[in-house]
Tab-separated table of C-alpha atoms in Angstrom:
chain	number	residue	atom	x	y	z
A	255	MET	CA	22.645	-19.444	-42.006
A	256	THR	CA	25.077	-20.912	-39.553
A	257	ALA	CA	24.459	-24.428	-38.369
A	258	ALA	CA	25.013	-23.789	-34.685
A	259	THR	CA	24.028	-26.407	-32.144
A	260	PRO	CA	20.263	-26.114	-31.906
A	261	ALA	CA	19.022	-24.366	-28.764
A	262	PRO	CA	17.398	-26.771	-26.316
A	263	PRO	CA	13.611	-26.758	-26.347
A	264	MET	CA	12.107	-24.438	-23.742
A	265	ILE	CA	10.064	-27.297	-22.319
A	266	ARG	CA	10.818	-30.966	-22.787
A	267	MET	CA	8.871	-33.817	-21.218
A	268	GLU	CA	9.973	-37.382	-21.776
A	269	GLY	CA	8.211	-40.495	-20.581
A	270	VAL	CA	6.326	-38.609	-17.879
A	271	ASP	CA	3.935	-40.627	-15.735
A	272	LYS	CA	1.834	-39.331	-12.898
A	273	PHE	CA	-0.600	-41.081	-10.602
A	274	PHE	CA	-3.184	-39.765	-8.167
A	275	GLY	CA	-3.483	-42.887	-6.050
A	276	ASP	CA	-4.630	-45.560	-8.478
A	277	LEU	CA	-5.615	-43.030	-11.114
A	278	HIS	CA	-3.099	-42.793	-13.963
A	279	VAL	CA	-3.453	-39.103	-14.866
A	280	LEU	CA	-0.440	-38.672	-17.142
A	281	LYS	CA	0.501	-41.617	-19.327
A	282	ASP	CA	3.940	-41.600	-20.931
A	283	ILE	CA	3.851	-37.958	-21.947
A	284	ASN	CA	6.444	-36.880	-24.533
A	285	ILE	CA	6.416	-33.299	-25.748
A	286	GLU	CA	8.825	-30.576	-26.725
A	287	VAL	CA	8.027	-26.898	-26.868
A	288	PRO	CA	10.663	-24.842	-28.728
A	289	ALA	CA	11.346	-21.268	-27.664
A	290	GLY	CA	8.866	-18.778	-29.085
A	291	GLN	CA	6.168	-21.317	-29.783
A	292	VAL	CA	2.600	-21.035	-28.535
A	293	VAL	CA	1.135	-24.434	-27.718
A	294	VAL	CA	-2.507	-24.831	-26.831
A	295	VAL	CA	-3.489	-27.944	-24.913
A	296	LEU	CA	-7.067	-29.035	-25.518
A	297	GLY	CA	-9.062	-31.923	-24.185
A	298	PRO	CA	-12.112	-32.915	-22.175
A	299	SER	CA	-12.125	-32.313	-18.425
A	300	GLY	CA	-10.220	-34.937	-16.538
A	301	SER	CA	-7.928	-35.571	-19.472
A	302	GLY	CA	-4.862	-34.500	-17.475
A	303	LYS	CA	-4.153	-31.224	-19.269
A	304	SER	CA	-4.075	-29.098	-16.092
A	305	THR	CA	-1.868	-31.669	-14.401
A	306	LEU	CA	0.484	-31.536	-17.375
A	307	CYS	CA	0.673	-27.765	-17.070
A	308	ARG	CA	1.249	-27.863	-13.305
A	309	ALA	CA	3.889	-30.584	-13.615
A	310	ILE	CA	6.132	-28.261	-15.626
A	311	ASN	CA	6.950	-26.073	-12.608
A	312	ARG	CA	6.536	-28.990	-10.225
A	313	LEU	CA	3.381	-27.784	-8.503
A	314	GLU	CA	2.479	-31.419	-9.208
A	315	PRO	CA	5.435	-33.748	-8.705
A	316	ILE	CA	5.601	-36.559	-11.239
A	317	ASN	CA	6.166	-40.245	-10.554
A	318	GLN	CA	8.367	-41.055	-13.509
A	319	GLY	CA	10.071	-39.466	-16.472
A	320	VAL	CA	12.064	-36.329	-17.207
A	321	ILE	CA	10.951	-32.720	-17.401
A	322	GLU	CA	13.419	-30.106	-18.585
A	323	VAL	CA	12.950	-26.378	-18.759
A	324	ASP	CA	15.407	-24.533	-21.007
A	325	GLY	CA	17.634	-27.600	-21.095
A	326	LYS	CA	17.806	-28.051	-17.325
A	327	PRO	CA	16.017	-30.897	-15.549
A	328	LEU	CA	13.552	-29.893	-12.824
A	329	PRO	CA	15.361	-29.784	-9.485
A	330	ALA	CA	13.901	-31.304	-6.317
A	331	GLU	CA	12.034	-29.076	-3.865
A	332	GLY	CA	14.259	-26.325	-2.482
A	333	LYS	CA	16.280	-23.317	-3.565
A	334	ALA	CA	17.067	-24.574	-7.061
A	335	LEU	CA	13.398	-25.276	-7.725
A	336	ALA	CA	12.443	-21.798	-6.531
A	337	GLY	CA	15.027	-20.427	-8.961
A	338	LEU	CA	13.509	-22.368	-11.824
A	339	ARG	CA	9.972	-21.330	-10.923
A	340	ALA	CA	11.071	-17.697	-10.976
A	341	ASP	CA	11.788	-18.172	-14.701
A	342	VAL	CA	8.484	-19.889	-15.430
A	343	GLY	CA	5.430	-17.640	-15.287
A	344	MET	CA	2.163	-19.234	-14.277
A	345	VAL	CA	-1.404	-18.007	-14.589
A	346	PHE	CA	-4.124	-19.883	-12.722
A	347	GLN	CA	-7.793	-20.473	-13.362
A	348	GLN	CA	-8.686	-18.839	-10.024
A	349	PHE	CA	-6.264	-15.897	-10.521
A	350	ASN	CA	-4.800	-16.440	-7.029
A	351	LEU	CA	-3.853	-12.807	-6.560
A	352	PHE	CA	-2.582	-12.171	-3.032
A	353	ALA	CA	-5.772	-11.082	-1.300
A	354	HIS	CA	-4.084	-8.887	1.330
A	355	LYS	CA	-1.984	-6.860	-1.099
A	356	THR	CA	-2.868	-4.183	-3.629
A	357	ILE	CA	-2.643	-4.940	-7.335
A	358	ALA	CA	0.590	-2.942	-7.671
A	359	ASP	CA	2.089	-4.783	-4.671
A	360	ASN	CA	1.000	-8.114	-6.119
A	361	VAL	CA	2.972	-7.358	-9.268
A	362	ALA	CA	6.016	-5.824	-7.566
A	363	LEU	CA	6.312	-8.405	-4.776
A	364	ALA	CA	8.230	-11.223	-6.429
A	365	PRO	CA	10.770	-9.016	-8.256
A	366	VAL	CA	11.657	-7.467	-4.877
A	367	LYS	CA	11.644	-10.669	-2.809
A	368	VAL	CA	13.073	-13.080	-5.357
A	369	ARG	CA	15.060	-10.960	-7.826
A	370	LYS	CA	16.142	-8.469	-5.111
A	371	MET	CA	15.142	-5.561	-7.320
A	372	ASN	CA	14.887	-2.294	-5.379
A	373	LYS	CA	11.379	-1.251	-4.444
A	374	GLY	CA	11.140	1.907	-6.513
A	375	GLU	CA	12.349	0.187	-9.636
A	376	ALA	CA	10.028	-2.780	-9.084
A	377	ARG	CA	7.089	-0.466	-8.621
A	378	GLN	CA	7.886	1.438	-11.808
A	379	HIS	CA	8.244	-1.838	-13.673
A	380	ALA	CA	4.924	-3.024	-12.192
A	381	MET	CA	3.112	0.113	-13.317
A	382	GLY	CA	4.492	-0.394	-16.819
A	383	LEU	CA	3.127	-3.930	-16.874
A	384	LEU	CA	-0.262	-2.848	-15.529
A	385	GLU	CA	-0.400	-0.339	-18.358
A	386	ARG	CA	0.411	-3.105	-20.806
A	387	VAL	CA	-2.554	-5.163	-19.586
A	388	GLY	CA	-4.720	-2.045	-19.380
A	389	ILE	CA	-5.467	-1.732	-15.656
A	390	THR	CA	-3.246	1.125	-14.477
A	391	ASP	CA	-6.225	2.739	-12.752
A	392	GLN	CA	-6.712	-0.343	-10.552
A	393	ALA	CA	-3.155	-0.317	-9.158
A	394	GLU	CA	-4.038	0.741	-5.613
A	395	LYS	CA	-7.101	-1.486	-5.239
A	396	TYR	CA	-7.282	-4.884	-3.614
A	397	PRO	CA	-7.999	-7.967	-5.738
A	398	ALA	CA	-11.544	-8.429	-4.364
A	399	GLN	CA	-12.450	-4.970	-5.708
A	400	LEU	CA	-11.675	-5.932	-9.304
A	401	SER	CA	-13.735	-7.829	-11.850
A	402	GLY	CA	-12.601	-11.316	-12.798
A	403	GLY	CA	-11.186	-10.138	-16.101
A	404	GLN	CA	-9.193	-7.382	-14.412
A	405	GLN	CA	-7.928	-9.799	-11.781
A	406	GLN	CA	-6.726	-12.225	-14.416
A	407	ARG	CA	-4.983	-9.448	-16.337
A	408	ALA	CA	-3.297	-8.401	-13.090
A	409	ALA	CA	-2.257	-12.016	-12.556
A	410	ILE	CA	-0.680	-12.066	-16.021
A	411	ALA	CA	1.166	-8.836	-15.199
A	412	ARG	CA	2.364	-10.412	-11.945
A	413	ALA	CA	3.774	-13.394	-13.816
A	414	LEU	CA	5.391	-11.148	-16.466
A	415	ALA	CA	7.073	-9.052	-13.769
A	416	MET	CA	9.556	-11.889	-13.258
A	417	LYS	CA	10.567	-11.659	-16.937
A	418	PRO	CA	9.858	-15.363	-17.401
A	419	LYS	CA	11.312	-17.435	-20.233
A	420	VAL	CA	8.049	-19.259	-20.642
A	421	MET	CA	4.457	-18.708	-19.531
A	422	LEU	CA	2.060	-21.438	-18.420
A	423	PHE	CA	-1.661	-20.725	-18.524
A	424	ASP	CA	-3.893	-23.152	-16.649
A	425	GLU	CA	-7.416	-22.516	-17.975
A	426	PRO	CA	-7.029	-18.746	-17.597
A	427	THR	CA	-10.537	-17.891	-18.768
A	428	SER	CA	-12.550	-20.777	-17.324
A	429	ALA	CA	-13.557	-18.909	-14.150
A	430	LEU	CA	-14.546	-15.729	-15.980
A	431	ASP	CA	-17.936	-14.339	-16.888
A	432	PRO	CA	-18.348	-14.614	-20.677
A	433	GLU	CA	-18.059	-10.879	-21.322
A	434	MET	CA	-14.636	-10.795	-19.671
A	435	VAL	CA	-13.058	-13.644	-21.572
A	436	GLN	CA	-12.047	-11.535	-24.554
A	437	GLU	CA	-10.088	-8.916	-22.615
A	438	VAL	CA	-7.898	-11.656	-21.133
A	439	LEU	CA	-7.494	-13.431	-24.465
A	440	ASP	CA	-6.447	-10.141	-26.066
A	441	VAL	CA	-3.631	-9.757	-23.547
A	442	MET	CA	-2.569	-13.333	-24.231
A	443	THR	CA	-2.723	-12.868	-27.983
A	444	ASN	CA	-0.475	-9.809	-27.745
A	445	LEU	CA	1.935	-11.760	-25.614
A	446	ALA	CA	2.018	-14.511	-28.228
A	447	LYS	CA	2.708	-11.954	-30.968
A	448	GLU	CA	5.628	-10.581	-28.977
A	449	GLY	CA	7.238	-14.008	-29.166
A	450	MET	CA	6.658	-15.328	-25.657
A	451	THR	CA	6.897	-19.100	-25.320
A	452	MET	CA	3.501	-20.166	-24.047
A	453	LEU	CA	1.759	-23.339	-23.029
A	454	VAL	CA	-1.950	-22.674	-22.696
A	455	VAL	CA	-4.516	-25.082	-21.309
A	456	THR	CA	-7.866	-23.740	-22.423
A	457	HIS	CA	-11.305	-24.382	-23.824
A	458	GLU	CA	-11.154	-21.279	-26.014
A	459	MET	CA	-11.150	-22.690	-29.542
A	460	GLY	CA	-11.040	-19.206	-31.052
A	461	PHE	CA	-7.787	-18.475	-29.257
A	462	ALA	CA	-6.376	-21.836	-30.311
A	463	ARG	CA	-7.130	-21.104	-33.948
A	464	ARG	CA	-5.902	-17.530	-33.876
A	465	ALA	CA	-2.835	-17.515	-31.676
A	466	ALA	CA	-1.528	-21.066	-31.436
A	467	ASN	CA	1.337	-22.441	-33.499
A	468	ARG	CA	0.414	-25.893	-32.384
A	469	VAL	CA	-2.454	-27.758	-30.792
A	470	VAL	CA	-1.972	-30.689	-28.455
A	471	PHE	CA	-5.062	-32.773	-27.810
A	472	MET	CA	-5.188	-34.832	-24.644
A	473	SER	CA	-7.616	-37.499	-23.579
A	474	ASP	CA	-7.472	-39.899	-20.620
A	475	GLY	CA	-3.977	-38.760	-19.657
A	476	GLU	CA	-2.468	-39.306	-23.092
A	477	ILE	CA	-1.420	-36.970	-25.863
A	478	VAL	CA	-3.648	-38.142	-28.673
A	479	GLU	CA	-2.889	-35.538	-31.333
A	480	ASP	CA	-0.157	-32.987	-31.825
A	481	SER	CA	-0.599	-30.832	-34.917
A	482	THR	CA	-1.200	-27.333	-36.244
A	483	PRO	CA	-4.523	-25.640	-35.411
A	484	ASP	CA	-5.587	-25.812	-39.072
A	485	VAL	CA	-5.064	-29.533	-39.323
A	486	PHE	CA	-6.531	-30.228	-35.901
A	487	PHE	CA	-9.744	-28.301	-36.401
A	488	THR	CA	-10.370	-29.262	-40.008
A	489	ALA	CA	-9.014	-32.789	-40.193
A	490	PRO	CA	-8.577	-34.417	-36.797
A	491	LYS	CA	-7.153	-37.913	-37.114
A	492	SER	CA	-8.342	-39.683	-33.991
A	493	ASP	CA	-11.895	-40.617	-33.077
A	494	ARG	CA	-11.497	-39.090	-29.652
A	495	ALA	CA	-10.572	-35.711	-31.147
A	496	LYS	CA	-13.446	-35.942	-33.640
A	497	ASP	CA	-15.826	-36.751	-30.818
A	498	PHE	CA	-14.488	-33.860	-28.707
A	499	LEU	CA	-14.702	-31.353	-31.546
A	500	GLY	CA	-18.154	-32.605	-32.471
A	501	LYS	CA	-19.354	-31.845	-28.962
A	502	ILE	CA	-17.950	-28.346	-28.707
A	503	LEU	CA	-18.136	-26.960	-32.223
A	504	THR	CA	-21.654	-27.909	-33.256
A	505	HIS	CA	-23.591	-25.748	-30.810
B	55	MET	CA	-13.819	-0.451	49.175
B	56	PHE	CA	-11.159	2.133	48.367
B	57	ASP	CA	-9.583	1.803	51.783
B	58	LEU	CA	-9.143	-1.910	51.079
B	59	ILE	CA	-7.614	-1.235	47.694
B	60	GLU	CA	-5.125	1.132	49.278
B	61	LYS	CA	-4.370	-0.980	52.346
B	62	TYR	CA	-3.492	-4.093	50.346
B	63	ASN	CA	-1.729	-2.414	47.435
B	64	VAL	CA	-4.284	-3.904	45.079
B	65	LEU	CA	-3.209	-1.556	42.310
B	66	ASP	CA	0.409	-2.698	42.555
B	67	ALA	CA	-0.760	-6.294	42.429
B	68	PHE	CA	-2.838	-5.638	39.316
B	69	TRP	CA	0.082	-3.781	37.774
B	70	LEU	CA	2.090	-6.976	38.201
B	71	THR	CA	-0.766	-8.913	36.580
B	72	ILE	CA	-0.644	-6.510	33.638
B	73	LYS	CA	3.114	-6.898	33.301
B	74	LEU	CA	2.894	-10.693	33.456
B	75	THR	CA	0.145	-10.656	30.832
B	76	PHE	CA	1.974	-8.215	28.590
B	77	TYR	CA	5.296	-10.034	28.452
B	78	ALA	CA	3.742	-13.505	28.294
B	79	ALA	CA	1.392	-12.326	25.513
B	80	ILE	CA	4.215	-10.951	23.357
B	81	LEU	CA	6.412	-13.986	23.883
B	82	SER	CA	3.648	-16.527	23.351
B	83	LEU	CA	2.564	-14.780	20.135
B	84	ILE	CA	6.127	-15.086	18.850
B	85	TRP	CA	6.702	-18.641	20.066
B	86	GLY	CA	3.204	-19.716	19.002
B	87	THR	CA	3.792	-18.379	15.483
B	88	ILE	CA	7.091	-20.246	15.262
B	89	LEU	CA	5.370	-23.424	16.460
B	90	ALA	CA	2.628	-22.988	13.856
B	91	GLY	CA	5.318	-22.557	11.197
B	92	MET	CA	6.905	-25.805	12.369
B	93	ARG	CA	3.612	-27.656	12.285
B	94	VAL	CA	3.009	-26.791	8.618
B	95	SER	CA	6.650	-27.081	7.546
B	96	PRO	CA	7.713	-29.607	4.899
B	97	VAL	CA	10.459	-30.894	7.238
B	98	PRO	CA	9.144	-33.991	9.072
B	99	ALA	CA	11.376	-33.460	12.137
B	100	MET	CA	10.035	-29.943	12.645
B	101	ARG	CA	6.459	-31.091	12.226
B	102	ALA	CA	7.031	-33.870	14.738
B	103	PHE	CA	8.570	-31.477	17.257
B	104	GLY	CA	5.724	-28.977	16.860
B	105	THR	CA	3.080	-31.646	17.301
B	106	LEU	CA	4.799	-33.199	20.299
B	107	TYR	CA	5.335	-29.837	21.978
B	108	VAL	CA	1.772	-28.660	21.494
B	109	ASN	CA	0.240	-31.910	22.684
B	110	LEU	CA	2.509	-32.049	25.715
B	111	PHE	CA	2.093	-28.470	26.936
B	112	ARG	CA	-1.501	-27.917	25.940
B	113	ASN	CA	-2.613	-30.981	27.867
B	114	THR	CA	-0.601	-30.290	31.014
B	115	PRO	CA	-2.288	-28.230	33.753
B	116	LEU	CA	-0.817	-24.731	33.911
B	117	THR	CA	-0.260	-25.049	37.666
B	118	LEU	CA	1.930	-28.060	37.012
B	119	ILE	CA	3.961	-26.196	34.384
B	120	LEU	CA	4.491	-23.183	36.640
B	121	VAL	CA	5.406	-25.263	39.670
B	122	ALA	CA	7.773	-27.224	37.434
B	123	THR	CA	9.542	-24.017	36.352
B	124	SER	CA	9.993	-23.166	40.002
B	125	ILE	CA	11.029	-26.556	41.315
B	126	VAL	CA	12.889	-27.990	38.341
B	127	LEU	CA	14.427	-24.882	36.793
B	128	LYS	CA	14.994	-22.774	39.889
B	129	ASN	CA	15.531	-25.168	42.776
B	130	THR	CA	17.119	-28.118	41.003
B	131	LEU	CA	18.919	-26.662	38.015
B	132	GLY	CA	19.658	-23.262	39.518
B	133	VAL	CA	18.491	-21.362	36.455
B	134	THR	CA	18.717	-17.617	37.086
B	135	MET	CA	16.926	-16.285	33.971
B	136	PHE	CA	19.557	-13.513	33.653
B	137	ALA	CA	18.439	-11.986	36.961
B	138	ASP	CA	21.154	-10.249	39.000
B	139	GLU	CA	21.997	-12.524	41.919
B	140	GLN	CA	23.409	-9.646	44.000
B	141	SER	CA	20.146	-7.732	43.789
B	142	GLN	CA	17.936	-7.825	46.872
B	143	ASP	CA	14.940	-8.373	44.575
B	144	PHE	CA	16.660	-11.382	43.032
B	145	PHE	CA	13.993	-13.924	43.945
B	146	ALA	CA	11.097	-11.632	43.075
B	147	ILE	CA	12.603	-10.961	39.649
B	148	LEU	CA	13.475	-14.623	39.116
B	149	ASP	CA	9.991	-15.837	40.065
B	150	PHE	CA	8.441	-13.177	37.843
B	151	ARG	CA	10.528	-14.311	34.876
B	152	LEU	CA	9.874	-17.975	35.561
B	153	ALA	CA	6.155	-17.236	35.646
B	154	ILE	CA	6.438	-15.516	32.241
B	155	LEU	CA	8.352	-18.511	30.915
B	156	GLY	CA	5.740	-20.975	32.152
B	157	LEU	CA	2.803	-18.880	30.926
B	158	THR	CA	4.476	-18.501	27.526
B	159	ALA	CA	5.252	-22.205	27.194
B	160	TYR	CA	1.586	-22.961	27.876
B	161	THR	CA	-0.190	-20.123	26.058
B	162	ALA	CA	1.944	-20.491	22.917
B	163	THR	CA	0.286	-23.839	22.237
B	164	PHE	CA	-3.122	-22.142	22.020
B	165	VAL	CA	-1.694	-19.345	19.885
B	166	CYS	CA	-0.148	-21.991	17.623
B	167	GLU	CA	-3.389	-23.877	17.189
B	168	SER	CA	-5.344	-20.664	16.497
B	169	ILE	CA	-2.863	-19.609	13.849
B	170	ARG	CA	-2.849	-23.077	12.353
B	171	SER	CA	-6.613	-22.941	11.960
B	172	GLY	CA	-6.093	-19.499	10.389
B	173	ILE	CA	-3.609	-20.984	7.941
B	174	ASN	CA	-6.317	-23.443	6.913
B	175	THR	CA	-8.596	-20.539	5.935
B	176	VAL	CA	-6.041	-19.269	3.391
B	177	PRO	CA	-6.859	-20.814	-0.004
B	178	VAL	CA	-4.199	-23.225	-1.295
B	179	GLY	CA	-3.968	-21.136	-4.467
B	180	GLN	CA	-2.381	-18.272	-2.516
B	181	ALA	CA	0.602	-20.397	-1.547
B	182	GLU	CA	0.728	-22.028	-4.995
B	183	ALA	CA	0.873	-18.671	-6.736
B	184	ALA	CA	3.646	-17.562	-4.404
B	185	ARG	CA	5.620	-20.744	-4.968
B	186	ALA	CA	5.110	-20.445	-8.710
B	187	LEU	CA	6.750	-16.993	-8.551
B	188	GLY	CA	9.871	-18.508	-6.979
B	189	LEU	CA	9.346	-17.601	-3.322
B	190	SER	CA	10.918	-19.978	-0.787
B	191	PHE	CA	8.836	-21.864	1.776
B	192	ALA	CA	9.803	-19.379	4.494
B	193	GLN	CA	8.889	-16.429	2.269
B	194	VAL	CA	5.568	-17.958	1.283
B	195	LEU	CA	4.740	-18.460	4.951
B	196	ARG	CA	5.980	-15.062	6.135
B	197	ILE	CA	4.790	-12.821	3.303
B	198	ILE	CA	1.678	-14.525	1.966
B	199	VAL	CA	0.171	-17.120	4.291
B	200	LEU	CA	0.756	-15.889	7.852
B	201	PRO	CA	-0.407	-12.285	7.292
B	202	GLN	CA	-3.685	-13.621	5.911
B	203	ALA	CA	-3.930	-16.304	8.597
B	204	PHE	CA	-3.430	-13.735	11.390
B	205	ARG	CA	-6.182	-11.542	10.036
B	206	SER	CA	-8.691	-14.345	10.191
B	207	VAL	CA	-7.825	-15.372	13.768
B	208	VAL	CA	-7.730	-12.035	15.592
B	209	GLY	CA	-10.980	-13.019	17.335
B	210	PRO	CA	-9.755	-16.414	18.574
B	211	LEU	CA	-6.418	-14.832	19.566
B	212	ALA	CA	-8.328	-12.301	21.683
B	213	SER	CA	-9.887	-15.236	23.556
B	214	VAL	CA	-6.440	-16.717	24.084
B	215	LEU	CA	-5.138	-13.399	25.453
B	216	ILE	CA	-8.122	-13.020	27.778
B	217	ALA	CA	-7.559	-16.561	29.040
B	218	LEU	CA	-3.890	-15.659	29.545
B	219	THR	CA	-4.806	-12.581	31.590
B	220	LYS	CA	-6.842	-14.736	33.925
B	221	ASN	CA	-4.299	-17.550	33.931
B	222	THR	CA	-1.700	-15.184	35.398
B	223	THR	CA	-3.450	-15.788	38.731
B	224	VAL	CA	-1.846	-19.219	38.770
B	225	ALA	CA	1.533	-17.508	39.196
B	226	THR	CA	0.610	-17.133	42.877
B	227	ALA	CA	1.489	-20.801	43.117
B	228	ILE	CA	5.161	-19.935	42.720
B	229	GLY	CA	5.048	-16.853	44.907
B	230	VAL	CA	4.532	-14.032	42.419
B	231	ALA	CA	2.563	-11.322	44.228
B	232	GLU	CA	0.094	-10.631	41.450
B	233	ALA	CA	-3.603	-10.003	41.975
B	234	ALA	CA	-4.564	-13.485	43.139
B	235	GLY	CA	-1.777	-13.445	45.746
B	236	ILE	CA	-3.250	-10.338	47.337
B	237	LEU	CA	-6.719	-11.837	47.017
B	238	ARG	CA	-5.653	-14.730	49.198
B	239	ALA	CA	-4.365	-12.389	51.890
B	240	MET	CA	-7.520	-10.292	51.785
B	241	ILE	CA	-9.797	-13.312	52.078
B	242	GLU	CA	-7.893	-14.263	55.181
B	243	PHE	CA	-7.834	-10.875	56.911
B	244	GLU	CA	-11.032	-9.216	55.656
B	245	SER	CA	-13.464	-12.095	56.028
B	246	ASP	CA	-16.185	-9.753	57.288
B	247	ARG	CA	-16.162	-7.883	53.958
B	248	ILE	CA	-15.680	-10.881	51.751
B	249	MET	CA	-18.231	-9.810	49.121
B	250	VAL	CA	-16.442	-6.512	48.624
B	251	VAL	CA	-13.133	-8.311	48.269
B	252	PHE	CA	-14.470	-10.601	45.570
B	253	LEU	CA	-16.139	-7.691	43.823
B	254	ILE	CA	-12.861	-5.762	43.686
B	255	PHE	CA	-11.087	-8.629	41.968
B	256	ALA	CA	-13.920	-9.543	39.639
B	257	LEU	CA	-14.133	-5.895	38.552
B	258	GLY	CA	-10.363	-5.643	38.291
B	259	PHE	CA	-10.166	-8.523	35.850
B	260	VAL	CA	-13.140	-7.349	33.842
B	261	ILE	CA	-11.468	-3.959	33.504
B	262	LEU	CA	-8.353	-5.692	32.214
B	263	THR	CA	-9.977	-8.133	29.843
B	264	LEU	CA	-12.951	-6.214	28.482
B	265	PRO	CA	-10.869	-3.744	26.439
B	266	THR	CA	-8.821	-6.625	24.994
B	267	GLY	CA	-11.992	-8.187	23.630
B	268	LEU	CA	-13.483	-4.917	22.406
B	269	ILE	CA	-10.341	-3.547	20.790
B	270	LEU	CA	-9.380	-6.811	19.120
B	271	GLY	CA	-12.977	-7.257	17.960
B	272	GLN	CA	-12.682	-3.938	16.117
B	273	VAL	CA	-9.257	-4.874	14.787
B	274	ALA	CA	-10.632	-8.193	13.504
B	275	LYS	CA	-13.275	-6.361	11.476
B	276	LYS	CA	-10.817	-3.837	10.152
B	277	VAL	CA	-8.107	-6.218	8.966
B	278	ALA	CA	-10.372	-8.963	7.609
B	279	VAL	CA	-9.206	-10.092	4.151
B	280	LYS	CA	-11.847	-9.663	1.479
B	281	ARG	CA	-11.997	-12.468	-1.034
């Protein structure tokens, strides 16, 4: 093997601090996510894990520290930031599909408007992605006509349409009815198998065990543990992680 | 009744009312949308301008604005609004255009505030998702937020347009011979049939404004965004 200069991590956060008023929501966060890795961020609500996820594409600006995506520091608001966001896919808890556009248009919109892809090509690409997430037959419907699970799969297709280098998932299954969680997790698991770099904020322990390369546990705005799923679930080191796992795994 | 309508060219006068309304409506929708865009823009100077403009023009009586276009723009500054000075209708055309300008400057503030309240009905997540895909602020506003905002304020915009239709009567103040101008003449010369005169104009305006309300009411239902 050749000892080339190592590729920069896909995501790097160094000394990141974030406040909401007096509330210190991210405390000196340091984390690196190498390309191809699937990182699951766990933690109780209010631990700052969603904020961490949203800070990576600057939906939440940070107060201090450095965030780099693919070796480049996050630019300030403007054209350069839009360019970076185009390379970072994001999936939200509330799906946030564009309510006035059909599913196919939702998926094809950004490639046309941001990547300047021609409409026919974008549409074809969109249909391919909808097939990949299993909702081709919903292409001409509006988001409100779909079930939550279908909407979230469409939202994943919309993010993938930009051919992102990394995908951020901000509690993608938390707003879903229980019977729809699995269909979304299946899409995510396939994505992970295909080698997509992913940072997933979730409460789905099954997904963390099955698909994650690494588990990051957050509590009170700090990263408390950073280990493999096996180690984290069987032998957590910190009391806070033990307490958290005790609450969710026993019932 | 019909002899009066014919004698005073009431139909011509109402046609002028329609033209005033039409042009002022189009222009104030455009200008109002731009103002709304300014008021939600991330650029502080634009926000400040939008706020200042809306508060100034919305709180000034329309009569004052129209008279100001006539006295300040026409008489003092000699603005010609691209009207042909050689034309014998020069002053009629100029006054007509000044009236449209004044009506637009005023009505746009109400359009702006309606649209801004519409923007507030669009969930934040819509704009966040668009930004996360790499769309610029202008694209987010134009492609995602405004189309949804418009759909939720068709009803309020209909009210603004109806108010505009009736506000065109103020243009009489600067000599535009629209409906209210004729009304004044008829009150003076047909005082024995005053009830008929009033009835003609009340009916005339109802005929103009009722369809606006009905049609836009239907449109509002049809384009409503389902969430």
